[in-house]
Amino acid sequence: MEPIKIKTTVLTADALAKAMAEMQSILSQLTPSEYKDALAIQSGDDSDRSAQNLFSDPGGNDSVSSDQNLTTTTTLACPSHPTTDGPTTTETKPGQNNYHILPHPVPVSKSEPRTVKIGTLNSIPIYHYFSHAEQFLASQEYATPFGKRFLLDEPDSLLPSDDPSDRVFHPPPHSEEWWPGPGNANRDFRFKRYFEIRKSGLGGLGAFATVDIEMGRVILLERPLLLTTHGRVEDDVLAMRQEGKGIYRSLDGGGEVGWVSRVKDRNCFDLGGGIGFFGIASRFNHACRGAANVNYKYDHHRQVMVMTARRDIEAGTELFIDYGAGSSACLYAMYGFVCRCGGGCRRLTRRDLEAMGAGLKELVKWGLASEKELAW
Ligand SMILES: C[S@@+](CC[C@H](N)C(=O)[O-])C[C@H]1O[C@@H](n2cnc3c(N)ncnc32)[C@H](O)[C@@H]1O
């Protein structure tokens, strides 16, 4: 097979970015079964791969990368395998980009089971590479009485989906029976295979490994309780069904007033283009500067939060994610708490907090002023 030449004058960064964006948008519209169709020729052993092999590179090297890419990977131009159709190079003039998107992904060859052709840009084929993570997710997705779920060994949001047809099969379970949280900590939820939610030394609850977990292991797949935007959150929470609202509210430690925004401030995940709330993922505390031992990534296509072990973790260890604020001052400014993770961040001082407008009550709360001062 002749190597394929790509004219760099044609594939400007802009053209490439535009093509990628368009292809990603097409891919995001594929249903899971279309994904599965595209993978139909995959050789059987891949489907049995364990979670620690998810994040391999396109060359089949199963090392786990630190940024654990769960999204689709689109490759422009030809990898080193034959294609089944058409010319692969063309003379085109810059500025005259011609996209052609195939109605369905076409598997490239049996020897490259994870690569499909999804279209062309100026007659140059554009390929999509399915990572192990995608294959794993596709193979774990099942239609259940609770809607499309991930119900093998992996934990899942225990809520029924908002699809009205689900309720034909099952009345929604009562939240207190089904949900981990204060007052229900001893129930043996499925996620106890890897972790449990219990009291943390940081105050409130946290997630703790119940077994030794190896790096790369998927420890949580969870559908969101609610997907919304900053502007709509109040209306959307109030419009939730009773049990969903109960779980949302259980994320708050406070009183009758202001719980919608308190939960939002403490627990919302920025999913890019919107925010999401999760009953289990929201119980993970934060650690700074690489001290986090769990990675998280939202898979937009399947609408599922995926958490993976960032390193080998011993049973009993608290599981931490990095909330991504960058510093303890930003954490305070964004989420309103003083970080005590012990992961190398600078502990905020009274002066820091005063500079950020904290009142005496707030200083007392963080142990930076005494009750006696407050009495004055
Ligand atoms: C998303 S919740 C995490 C679960 C929470 N601990 C609970 O009981 O539900 C975020 C809240 O947990 C607490 N938290 C998380 N990480 C922390 C840290 N590193 N230091 C101190 N408090 C932390 C803060 O109160 C923060 O507002």
Short mmCIF file of C-alpha atoms and ligand atoms in Angstrom, two decimals, residues 200 202-206 250-252 265-269 281-288 318 320 323 331 335-342 366, ligand 1:
data_model
loop_
_atom_site.label_atom_id
_atom_site.label_comp_id
_atom_site.label_asym_id
_atom_site.label_seq_id
_atom_site.Cartn_x
_atom_site.Cartn_y
_atom_site.Cartn_z
CA SER A 200 -14.95 11.93 56.13
CA LEU A 202 -12.88 16.70 56.20
CA GLY A 203 -16.39 17.02 57.57
CA GLY A 204 -19.52 15.69 55.96
CA LEU A 205 -19.38 12.58 53.82
CA GLY A 206 -16.75 11.26 51.44
CA SER A 250 -29.99 15.47 50.56
CA LEU A 251 -26.77 16.96 49.15
CA ASP A 252 -27.38 19.97 51.39
CA ASP A 265 -22.83 26.02 44.85
CA ARG A 266 -21.36 22.99 46.58
CA ASN A 267 -22.14 20.18 44.16
CA CYS A 268 -22.58 21.25 40.58
CA PHE A 269 -20.29 19.78 37.95
CA ALA A 281 -20.25 11.64 42.30
CA SER A 282 -21.18 14.67 44.39
CA ARG A 283 -20.00 12.90 47.54
CA PHE A 284 -16.38 12.88 46.41
CA ASN A 285 -14.27 15.43 48.24
CA HIS A 286 -11.54 17.50 46.66
CA ALA A 287 -7.75 17.20 46.83
CA CYS A 288 -5.23 19.65 45.37
CA GLU A 318 -10.45 8.29 50.87
CA PHE A 320 -10.53 12.44 45.99
CA TYR A 323 -12.44 20.20 41.55
CA LEU A 331 -11.58 27.03 45.77
CA TYR A 335 -17.09 26.89 46.24
CA GLY A 336 -16.92 28.66 49.59
CA PHE A 337 -14.80 26.19 51.55
CA VAL A 338 -11.30 26.26 52.98
CA CYS A 339 -9.40 23.28 51.63
CA ARG A 340 -8.00 20.87 54.20
CA CYS A 341 -6.93 18.12 51.82
CA GLY A 342 -3.30 18.19 52.95
CA TRP A 366 -12.85 27.89 59.57
C1 LIG B 1 -19.22 18.08 46.43
S1 LIG B 1 -19.30 18.17 48.15
C2 LIG B 1 -18.40 16.78 48.66
C3 LIG B 1 -19.16 15.89 49.62
C4 LIG B 1 -19.45 16.53 50.96
N1 LIG B 1 -18.33 16.34 51.86
C5 LIG B 1 -20.73 15.95 51.55
O1 LIG B 1 -20.77 15.70 52.75
O2 LIG B 1 -21.69 15.79 50.83
C6 LIG B 1 -18.26 19.54 48.42
C7 LIG B 1 -18.15 19.98 49.84
O3 LIG B 1 -17.37 19.05 50.60
C8 LIG B 1 -16.46 19.74 51.44
N2 LIG B 1 -15.07 19.49 50.96
C9 LIG B 1 -14.74 18.88 49.81
N3 LIG B 1 -13.40 18.80 49.69
C10 LIG B 1 -12.88 19.41 50.78
C11 LIG B 1 -11.55 19.70 51.19
N4 LIG B 1 -10.50 19.34 50.50
N5 LIG B 1 -11.38 20.35 52.38
C12 LIG B 1 -12.45 20.73 53.10
N6 LIG B 1 -13.74 20.50 52.77
C13 LIG B 1 -13.96 19.85 51.61
C14 LIG B 1 -16.80 21.22 51.34
O4 LIG B 1 -17.72 21.51 52.35
C15 LIG B 1 -17.46 21.31 49.98
O5 LIG B 1 -18.36 22.39 49.91
#
